[in-house]
Coordinates of C-alpha atoms in Angstrom, one line a residue:
X4 CA 29.4 40.7 205.6
X5 CA 32.0 39.2 203.2
X6 CA 30.8 35.9 203.8
X7 CA 27.2 36.8 203.2
X8 CA 28.2 38.4 200.0
X9 CA 29.8 35.1 198.9
X10 CA 27.1 33.1 199.6
X11 CA 24.6 35.4 197.7
X12 CA 27.0 35.4 194.9
X13 CA 27.2 31.7 194.7
X14 CA 23.5 31.4 194.9
X15 CA 23.0 33.7 192.0
X16 CA 25.6 31.9 189.9
X17 CA 23.8 28.5 190.7
X18 CA 20.5 29.8 189.8
X19 CA 22.0 31.3 186.7
X20 CA 23.1 27.9 185.8
X21 CA 19.5 26.1 186.2
X22 CA 18.1 29.2 184.4
X23 CA 20.1 27.9 181.3
X24 CA 19.4 24.7 181.3
X25 CA 15.8 25.0 181.4
X26 CA 16.3 26.7 177.9
X27 CA 15.2 29.9 178.7
X28 CA 16.9 32.7 176.7
X29 CA 17.9 36.0 177.6
X30 CA 15.4 38.7 177.6
X31 CA 15.2 40.0 174.3
X32 CA 12.8 42.3 175.0
X33 CA 14.5 44.0 177.8
X34 CA 16.9 47.0 178.2
X35 CA 20.7 46.8 179.2
X36 CA 20.7 47.4 183.0
X37 CA 19.1 46.2 186.3
X38 CA 15.7 45.7 184.1
X39 CA 17.6 43.2 181.7
X40 CA 18.8 40.8 184.6
X41 CA 18.3 37.0 184.6
X42 CA 15.1 35.2 185.2
X43 CA 13.3 37.4 188.0
X44 CA 12.2 34.4 190.0
X45 CA 15.8 33.7 190.7
X46 CA 17.5 37.1 190.7
X47 CA 14.7 39.2 193.1
X48 CA 14.4 39.8 196.4
X49 CA 11.7 38.1 198.9
X50 CA 9.5 40.9 197.6
X51 CA 9.7 39.9 194.0
X52 CA 6.4 40.2 191.7
X53 CA 7.6 36.9 190.4
X54 CA 6.1 35.4 193.3
X55 CA 2.7 37.1 193.0
X56 CA 1.3 35.2 190.3
X57 CA 1.2 31.8 192.3
X58 CA 0.8 33.5 195.8
X59 CA -2.6 33.7 195.7
X60 CA -3.3 30.3 194.9
X61 CA -1.2 29.0 198.1
X62 CA -3.1 31.6 200.3
X63 CA -6.4 29.5 199.5
X64 CA -5.3 27.2 202.3
X65 CA -4.1 29.8 204.5
X66 CA -7.4 31.3 204.9
X67 CA -10.2 30.6 207.4
X68 CA -13.2 29.2 205.7
X69 CA -15.4 31.6 207.8
X70 CA -13.6 34.9 206.7
X71 CA -14.1 36.4 203.0
X72 CA -11.5 35.8 200.8
X73 CA -9.4 38.8 200.2
X74 CA -7.5 39.2 196.9
X75 CA -4.0 40.3 198.3
X76 CA -3.1 38.7 201.7
X77 CA 0.3 38.8 203.4
X78 CA 1.8 35.4 202.0
X79 CA 3.6 35.2 205.5
X80 CA 0.4 34.3 207.2
X81 CA -0.2 31.0 208.8
X82 CA -2.2 28.4 208.0
X83 CA -6.0 28.9 209.7
X84 CA -7.2 26.5 212.4
X85 CA -10.1 25.4 209.7
X86 CA -8.4 23.6 206.3
X87 CA -11.0 23.7 203.7
X88 CA -12.3 20.1 203.5
X89 CA -10.1 18.6 206.0
X90 CA -8.4 15.4 205.5
X91 CA -11.1 12.9 205.0
X92 CA -14.6 14.5 204.5
X93 CA -16.5 15.2 201.3
X94 CA -15.2 19.2 201.4
X95 CA -13.2 19.3 198.5
X96 CA -14.0 21.2 195.2
X97 CA -17.1 19.9 193.2
X98 CA -16.3 17.1 190.4
X99 CA -13.5 15.9 192.4
X100 CA -13.0 12.3 193.1
X101 CA -13.2 10.5 196.3
X102 CA -10.3 7.9 197.2
X103 CA -12.0 4.9 195.9
X104 CA -13.2 6.6 192.9
X105 CA -9.6 7.9 192.2
X106 CA -8.4 4.4 192.4
X107 CA -11.0 3.2 189.8
X108 CA -10.1 6.1 187.4
X109 CA -6.3 5.0 187.8
X110 CA -5.0 7.5 190.3
X111 CA -2.0 5.8 191.8
X112 CA 1.0 7.0 193.9
X113 CA 3.3 5.0 192.2
X114 CA 5.5 6.9 189.8
X115 CA 6.6 6.7 186.6
X116 CA 9.1 8.8 184.1
X117 CA 7.4 11.0 181.6
X118 CA 9.4 11.8 178.4
X119 CA 8.3 14.8 175.9
X120 CA 9.7 14.1 172.5
X121 CA 11.7 16.2 170.7
X122 CA 10.1 19.7 169.5
X123 CA 10.0 19.9 166.1
X124 CA 10.9 23.1 164.8
X125 CA 13.7 25.5 165.2
X126 CA 12.4 28.9 167.1
X127 CA 13.1 32.2 165.9
X128 CA 12.5 35.0 163.0
X129 CA 11.0 33.4 160.0
X130 CA 12.6 35.6 157.5
X131 CA 15.9 37.2 157.8
X132 CA 16.2 41.0 157.9
X133 CA 18.8 43.3 156.5
X134 CA 21.4 45.4 159.0
X135 CA 19.7 48.3 157.2
X136 CA 16.5 47.3 157.9
X137 CA 14.5 50.2 159.9
X138 CA 12.0 50.1 162.7
X139 CA 9.0 51.0 160.1
X140 CA 10.2 47.9 158.2
X141 CA 9.8 45.7 161.1
X142 CA 6.6 47.5 162.1
X143 CA 5.3 46.7 158.7
X144 CA 6.2 42.8 158.7
X145 CA 2.9 43.2 160.6
X146 CA 0.9 46.3 159.5
X147 CA 1.9 46.5 155.5
X148 CA 1.0 49.1 153.4
X149 CA -2.2 47.4 152.0
X150 CA -3.4 47.4 155.6
X151 CA -2.7 50.8 155.8
X152 CA -4.3 51.7 152.6
X153 CA -7.6 50.0 153.5
X154 CA -8.0 52.2 156.6
X155 CA -7.4 55.0 154.1
X156 CA -10.4 53.6 151.9
X157 CA -12.6 52.5 154.6
X158 CA -12.2 56.0 156.6
X159 CA -13.0 57.9 153.4
X160 CA -16.1 55.4 152.8
X161 CA -17.4 56.2 156.4
X162 CA -16.8 60.2 156.1
X163 CA -18.9 60.0 152.9
X164 CA -21.8 57.8 154.1
X165 CA -21.6 59.9 157.8
X166 CA -21.9 63.2 155.7
X167 CA -24.8 62.1 153.5
X168 CA -26.5 61.1 156.6
X169 CA -25.7 64.0 158.8
X170 CA -24.9 66.7 156.6
X171 CA -21.6 68.1 154.6
X172 CA -18.5 68.6 156.7
X173 CA -17.1 71.8 155.1
X174 CA -13.5 71.1 156.9
X175 CA -13.1 67.7 155.4
X176 CA -11.1 66.4 152.7
X177 CA -10.5 62.5 151.7
X178 CA -7.6 61.0 153.8
X179 CA -4.2 59.7 152.0
X180 CA -1.9 57.1 152.8
X181 CA 0.6 59.6 153.9
X182 CA -1.9 61.2 156.5
X183 CA -2.9 57.7 157.7
X184 CA 0.6 57.0 158.2
X185 CA 1.4 60.3 159.9
X186 CA -2.2 59.7 161.9
X187 CA -0.6 56.5 163.2
X188 CA 2.5 57.9 164.2
X189 CA 0.8 60.8 166.3
X190 CA -1.4 58.3 168.2
X191 CA 2.1 56.1 168.8
X192 CA 3.8 58.6 170.0
X193 CA 1.5 58.2 173.3
X194 CA 3.5 55.2 174.3
X195 CA 6.9 56.6 174.0
X196 CA 5.9 60.2 175.8
X197 CA 3.6 58.4 178.3
X198 CA 0.8 60.9 177.9
X199 CA -3.0 59.8 177.6
X200 CA -4.0 62.8 175.5
X201 CA -3.0 62.4 172.2
X202 CA -4.0 66.3 171.5
X203 CA -1.2 67.4 174.2
X204 CA 1.4 67.0 171.2
X205 CA -0.4 70.2 170.1
X206 CA -0.3 72.0 173.6
X207 CA 1.9 74.4 175.0
X208 CA 2.2 72.2 178.3
X209 CA 4.3 69.5 179.7
X210 CA 3.6 66.7 176.8
X211 CA 3.7 69.2 174.0
X212 CA 5.9 67.9 171.2
X213 CA 6.6 70.8 168.5
X214 CA 9.4 68.7 166.5
X215 CA 6.2 66.6 165.5
X216 CA 3.4 68.7 165.8
X217 CA 4.4 71.0 162.5
X218 CA 3.8 67.6 160.6
X219 CA 0.1 68.2 160.5
X220 CA -2.7 70.5 162.2
X221 CA -4.4 69.5 165.3
X222 CA -7.7 70.2 163.4
X223 CA -6.7 68.1 160.4
X224 CA -5.7 64.9 163.2
X225 CA -9.3 65.9 165.0
X226 CA -11.0 65.3 161.6
X227 CA -9.1 61.8 160.8
X228 CA -9.7 60.8 164.3
X229 CA -13.5 61.6 163.9
X230 CA -14.3 59.3 160.7
X231 CA -10.9 56.6 161.4
X232 CA -12.4 53.3 160.5
X233 CA -11.0 50.0 159.7
X234 CA -14.4 48.6 158.6
X235 CA -17.2 51.4 157.8
X236 CA -20.0 49.1 157.2
X237 CA -21.6 46.0 159.2
X238 CA -21.1 43.0 157.1
X239 CA -24.4 40.8 156.2
X240 CA -22.9 37.9 157.9
X241 CA -19.9 37.1 159.9
X242 CA -18.7 34.9 162.6
X243 CA -17.8 37.6 165.4
X244 CA -20.6 40.4 164.3
X245 CA -19.2 42.4 167.9
X246 CA -15.8 43.1 166.8
X247 CA -16.7 43.2 163.2
X248 CA -15.1 46.7 162.7
X249 CA -12.1 45.5 163.9
X250 CA -11.9 41.7 163.0
X251 CA -10.5 42.0 159.4
X252 CA -7.2 43.8 160.9
X253 CA -7.3 40.9 163.9
X254 CA -7.1 38.4 161.2
X255 CA -4.3 39.9 159.4
X256 CA -2.6 40.3 162.5
X257 CA -2.8 36.9 163.7
X258 CA -1.4 35.8 160.1
X259 CA 1.4 38.0 160.2
X260 CA 2.5 36.9 163.6
X261 CA 2.4 33.0 162.5
X262 CA 4.4 34.1 159.2
X263 CA 7.0 36.2 160.9
X264 CA 8.2 34.3 163.9
X265 CA 8.5 30.3 164.9
X266 CA 8.0 30.4 168.9
X267 CA 10.0 27.9 171.2
X268 CA 8.8 24.6 172.6
X269 CA 7.6 26.7 175.6
X270 CA 4.7 28.6 175.5
X271 CA 2.2 30.3 178.4
X272 CA -1.7 31.0 177.7
X273 CA -2.4 34.1 179.6
X274 CA -4.2 37.3 179.9
X275 CA -1.4 40.2 179.3
X276 CA -1.3 43.5 181.5
X277 CA -3.4 45.9 179.5
X278 CA -5.2 47.3 182.3
X279 CA -5.1 51.4 183.2
X280 CA -1.6 53.1 183.5
X281 CA -0.7 52.6 187.5
X282 CA 0.4 56.3 187.8
X283 CA -2.8 57.6 186.2
X284 CA -4.4 55.5 188.6
X285 CA -3.0 56.9 191.9
X286 CA -2.8 60.4 190.7
X287 CA -6.3 61.3 189.1
X288 CA -9.3 62.6 191.1
X289 CA -12.0 60.2 192.2
X290 CA -14.3 61.8 189.9
X291 CA -12.0 61.4 186.8
X292 CA -11.7 57.5 188.0
X293 CA -15.5 57.1 187.9
X294 CA -15.8 58.6 184.5
X295 CA -13.5 56.3 183.1
X296 CA -15.3 53.1 181.5
X297 CA -14.5 49.6 182.4
X298 CA -13.1 47.5 179.5
X299 CA -15.7 45.7 178.1
X300 CA -13.6 42.9 176.5
X301 CA -10.9 40.7 177.5
X302 CA -7.9 39.7 175.6
X303 CA -5.4 36.1 175.8
X304 CA -2.6 35.3 174.2
X305 CA -0.2 32.6 173.5
X306 CA 3.3 33.7 173.6
X307 CA 6.7 32.3 173.6
X308 CA 8.5 32.0 176.9
X309 CA 12.0 32.0 175.5
X310 CA 11.4 35.6 173.6
X311 CA 8.3 37.2 175.1
X312 CA 6.9 37.1 171.4
X313 CA 3.2 37.0 171.3
X314 CA 2.0 34.5 168.7
X315 CA -1.5 34.6 168.7
X316 CA -4.1 36.5 170.4
X317 CA -7.9 36.2 170.8
X318 CA -10.2 39.0 172.0
X319 CA -13.4 38.4 173.5
X320 CA -16.4 40.6 174.4
X321 CA -17.6 40.8 177.9
X322 CA -21.4 41.9 176.7
X323 CA -23.4 41.3 174.0
X324 CA -25.5 38.4 172.8
X325 CA -22.8 36.9 170.6
X326 CA -19.7 37.1 173.0
X327 CA -18.4 34.1 174.9
X328 CA -19.5 35.7 178.4
X329 CA -23.0 34.3 177.3
X330 CA -21.2 31.1 178.6
X331 CA -22.1 31.2 181.9
X332 CA -19.7 28.2 183.3
X333 CA -16.1 30.3 183.3
X334 CA -14.3 27.0 182.9
X335 CA -15.8 26.3 179.8
X336 CA -15.5 29.7 178.7
X337 CA -11.7 29.6 179.2
X338 CA -11.2 26.1 178.2
X339 CA -12.7 27.2 174.9
X340 CA -10.2 30.3 174.6
X341 CA -7.2 28.1 175.1
X342 CA -8.3 25.4 172.5
X343 CA -8.5 28.6 170.2
X344 CA -5.0 29.8 171.0
X345 CA -3.3 26.4 170.6
X346 CA -5.0 25.3 167.3
X347 CA -2.3 26.0 165.2
X348 CA 0.4 24.0 167.1
X349 CA -0.9 20.6 167.3
X350 CA 1.6 17.9 166.7
X351 CA 4.7 20.0 167.2
X352 CA 5.4 18.7 170.9
X353 CA 5.2 22.0 172.1
X354 CA 4.5 22.7 175.8
X355 CA 2.3 25.2 177.0
X356 CA 2.2 26.9 180.9
X357 CA -1.3 27.7 181.7
X358 CA -2.7 29.7 184.8
X359 CA -6.0 28.5 187.1
X360 CA -8.7 29.6 185.0
X361 CA -7.6 27.1 182.2
X362 CA -6.2 24.3 183.9
X363 CA -7.9 21.1 183.9
X364 CA -7.6 17.3 183.4
X365 CA -10.2 17.4 180.6
X366 CA -8.5 20.0 178.7
X367 CA -4.8 18.8 179.0
X368 CA -6.0 15.1 178.2
X369 CA -7.7 16.3 174.9
X370 CA -4.5 18.4 174.2
X371 CA -2.1 15.4 174.9
X372 CA -3.8 13.5 172.0
X373 CA -2.8 16.3 169.6
X374 CA 0.9 16.0 170.9
X375 CA 0.5 19.3 172.9
X376 CA 2.1 19.0 176.5
X377 CA 0.6 20.7 179.5
X378 CA 1.8 22.3 183.0
X379 CA -0.6 24.0 184.9
X380 CA -1.3 25.7 188.1
X381 CA -4.3 24.7 190.3
X382 CA -6.9 26.5 192.2
X383 CA -9.7 24.6 193.8
X384 CA -11.7 28.1 193.8
X385 CA -11.0 28.8 189.9
X386 CA -10.1 25.6 188.3
X387 CA -12.4 23.0 186.9
X388 CA -11.3 20.0 189.2
X389 CA -13.4 17.2 187.7
X390 CA -11.7 13.7 187.8
X391 CA -9.0 14.9 190.4
X392 CA -8.5 12.9 193.4
X393 CA -10.0 14.9 196.2
X394 CA -7.4 14.0 198.8
X395 CA -5.0 15.9 196.4
X396 CA -7.1 19.1 196.7
X397 CA -7.4 19.4 200.4
X398 CA -4.9 20.4 203.3
X399 CA -4.0 17.4 205.3
X400 CA -4.2 17.7 209.2
X401 CA -0.4 16.8 209.4
X402 CA 1.6 20.0 208.9
X403 CA 3.6 20.1 205.9
X404 CA 7.3 21.2 205.6
X405 CA 8.5 23.6 203.5
X406 CA 9.6 21.9 200.0
X407 CA 7.5 18.9 200.8
X408 CA 5.6 17.4 198.0
X409 CA 2.9 14.8 197.2
X410 CA 2.4 12.9 193.9
X411 CA -0.5 11.1 192.3
X412 CA -0.2 9.7 188.6
X413 CA -2.9 8.4 186.2
X414 CA -1.2 7.7 183.0
X415 CA 1.1 10.3 182.2
X416 CA -0.6 13.0 184.0
X417 CA 1.0 13.9 187.5
X418 CA -0.8 16.0 189.8
X419 CA 1.3 17.5 192.3
X420 CA 0.7 19.0 195.7
X421 CA 3.9 21.1 196.8
X422 CA 4.1 23.2 200.1
X423 CA 5.8 26.5 200.2
X424 CA 4.1 28.9 202.9
X425 CA 1.1 27.3 201.6
X426 CA -0.1 24.5 199.3
X427 CA 0.3 24.9 195.5
X428 CA -1.0 22.4 192.9
X429 CA 0.2 21.4 190.0
X430 CA -1.2 19.5 186.8
X431 CA 1.4 18.4 184.2
X432 CA 2.3 15.8 181.9
X433 CA 5.1 17.7 180.5
X434 CA 7.9 16.8 183.3
X435 CA 8.5 13.5 185.0
X436 CA 7.1 13.4 188.6
X437 CA 10.2 11.3 189.5
X438 CA 12.9 14.3 188.9
X439 CA 13.6 17.1 191.6
X440 CA 14.2 20.5 190.7
X441 CA 15.5 23.5 192.9
X442 CA 13.9 27.1 193.6
X443 CA 16.7 29.4 194.8
X444 CA 16.0 32.6 196.6
X445 CA 18.6 34.7 197.6
X446 CA 17.2 35.3 201.3
X447 CA 15.8 31.8 201.8
X448 CA 18.7 29.4 200.1
X449 CA 17.3 26.6 198.0
X450 CA 13.8 25.0 198.2
X451 CA 13.6 21.9 197.0
X452 CA 10.3 20.8 194.7
X453 CA 9.3 18.7 191.5
X454 CA 11.0 19.8 188.4
X455 CA 7.5 20.8 186.9
X456 CA 7.3 23.5 190.0
X457 CA 10.7 24.8 188.9
X458 CA 9.7 24.9 185.3
X459 CA 6.5 26.6 185.9
X460 CA 8.1 29.2 188.2
X461 CA 10.7 30.0 185.8
X462 CA 8.8 30.2 182.5
X463 CA 5.8 32.2 184.1
X464 CA 8.2 34.8 186.1
X465 CA 9.9 35.5 182.9
X466 CA 6.3 36.6 181.4
X467 CA 5.9 38.6 184.3
X468 CA 8.6 40.3 183.7
X469 CA 7.8 40.9 180.0
X470 CA 4.5 42.3 180.9
X471 CA 6.1 44.4 183.7
X472 CA 8.0 46.0 180.5
X473 CA 5.3 45.7 177.9
X474 CA 3.2 48.0 180.1
X475 CA 5.3 51.0 179.7
X476 CA 4.9 50.8 175.7
X477 CA 1.4 50.4 175.4
X478 CA -0.1 53.3 173.3
X479 CA -1.9 55.4 176.1
X480 CA -4.4 56.9 174.1
X481 CA -7.8 56.1 175.4
X482 CA -10.9 55.9 173.0
X483 CA -14.2 55.1 174.2
X484 CA -15.4 52.5 171.6
X485 CA -14.4 49.4 172.2
X486 CA -13.3 48.5 168.8
X487 CA -10.8 51.2 168.7
X488 CA -9.2 50.3 172.3
X489 CA -8.6 46.6 170.7
X490 CA -7.0 48.3 168.0
X491 CA -4.6 50.5 169.6
X492 CA -3.7 47.6 171.8
X493 CA -3.2 45.1 169.1
X494 CA -1.0 47.7 167.3
X495 CA 0.6 48.2 170.6
X496 CA 1.3 44.0 170.5
X497 CA 2.6 44.3 167.1
X498 CA 5.0 46.9 167.8
X499 CA 6.5 45.1 170.4
X500 CA 6.7 41.9 168.4
X501 CA 8.9 44.1 166.3
X502 CA 11.0 45.3 168.5
X503 CA 11.6 41.8 169.4
X504 CA 12.6 40.6 165.9
X505 CA 14.5 43.8 165.6
X506 CA 16.6 42.7 168.7
X507 CA 17.1 39.3 166.8
X508 CA 18.3 40.5 163.6
X509 CA 21.7 42.2 162.3
X510 CA 19.9 45.5 162.3
X511 CA 20.3 45.6 166.0
X512 CA 24.1 44.8 165.6
X513 CA 24.2 48.4 163.8
X514 CA 22.3 50.3 165.8
X515 CA 21.3 48.9 169.4
X516 CA 17.9 50.7 170.4
X517 CA 16.3 50.4 173.5
X518 CA 12.8 49.9 173.0
X519 CA 11.7 53.3 174.0
X520 CA 14.4 54.4 171.1
X521 CA 12.7 52.1 168.8
X522 CA 9.4 53.4 169.5
X523 CA 10.3 56.9 169.1
X524 CA 12.4 56.3 165.6
X525 CA 9.3 54.3 164.6
X526 CA 7.2 57.4 165.2
X527 CA 9.2 59.9 162.9
X528 CA 9.3 57.4 160.3
X529 CA 5.9 57.3 160.2
X530 CA 5.9 60.8 160.1
X531 CA 8.3 61.0 157.5
X532 CA 10.7 63.5 159.1
X533 CA 14.0 63.9 157.8
X534 CA 15.7 63.2 160.9
X535 CA 14.5 59.7 162.3
X536 CA 17.2 59.6 164.6
X537 CA 15.7 59.1 168.3
X538 CA 16.4 61.7 170.9
X539 CA 15.9 59.7 173.9

């Protein structure tokens, strides 16, 4: 038993050493204790969620062709007797090249070193905050007073127009800036109290909160909620008509993200975890679940893998004539999203990690011309495999050994096929294929892999860990209107970014608030309560 303990400790120490060598910082977003352990890819058990991001891709060649694909299949399943495509046939994904075509296009098994030029920026906060800075100070880096004042103006304009059309509302009076801040505070409190209905604050039930309920009556809150608007009237023209009620706020938020923080060299493009609260899903009745409206938008982000700071967001409607969903070709849609998210980082030698829906040779080649380097996971079902050698995308008839890999190159681009209970394929021009990495698991020990595989797993696992924590603190208020859903989700992202800046500032050395405490303090400051000390 003691020998096993010493072996596990030595593996963990080795993992931490390699973790630091990849220049991934401590979890700035996390709390103290077990939740803020080192990179989960290294320090968790065999059932860790950090493996799940790439598990589904590895399962593709474990499934027999005659069966339907299941979203979650046990990773321990052995490969089916029939492999997709075989070793020499033409059953590869659309656009893949035959062996002779691949040779003509310049793909070769002769490997060469790849070097990424030095990063041209230092990452971190762009402005220094004093040790006396409050939670509201950090939040207002993203939602300043002029933004709140605009909400006041637009809400009053909408209320006036609404009443001119449908009749006067005797209980209504124009909202003030102080009331709008309190309104934001009440809704934000649902991220701290974890209650879905903000009206629970004034109830006598479990989620009632008398300490803040006295700041505004429920009737007044409901009036503001009824008329709340960011843009009261539809503009005559605009690039994103479907989101016109929220677009000015998104533009302002994006500009503030860019001005307040410089991300590290390594960043990831992905869809963050924004679905329903899992506790609600498991406890609600079937009727309640049917009443929930399916989310009508998708949100993509560019996120710093060293801190978790979300640098850019991109929102797209799933319905409507002006939405990206009108592009029936999903790889084309995801490629367009990726270009939008990376339009401000060209020329900086940034390394971008991507999931299967974005990864493609065409996109990576285009990015390389802008000094943006990439490392992405490939899927024969989800990725655009145009221009890639077919023999690298299908399973060989010869059984592979764990940790075994094959690599082909075209210029500086490497296509990697690596085996670990399934075949995983990566496309990258950010890491040399000649260098080896190690994935360290507590149960399995060391598993050799190309350096690109280790880097991808480490950085993506960090983001998965961030998302696990982020999902605990999103605003639980569930409006029916899509633009309001986008607004409160964006505010949630702003609060999380504010907390990251707080933890990187001198203010954190004075009072070391957890994320929950920071959220409660922000609520009390928005409500302008005398005692703003968190109770959590």
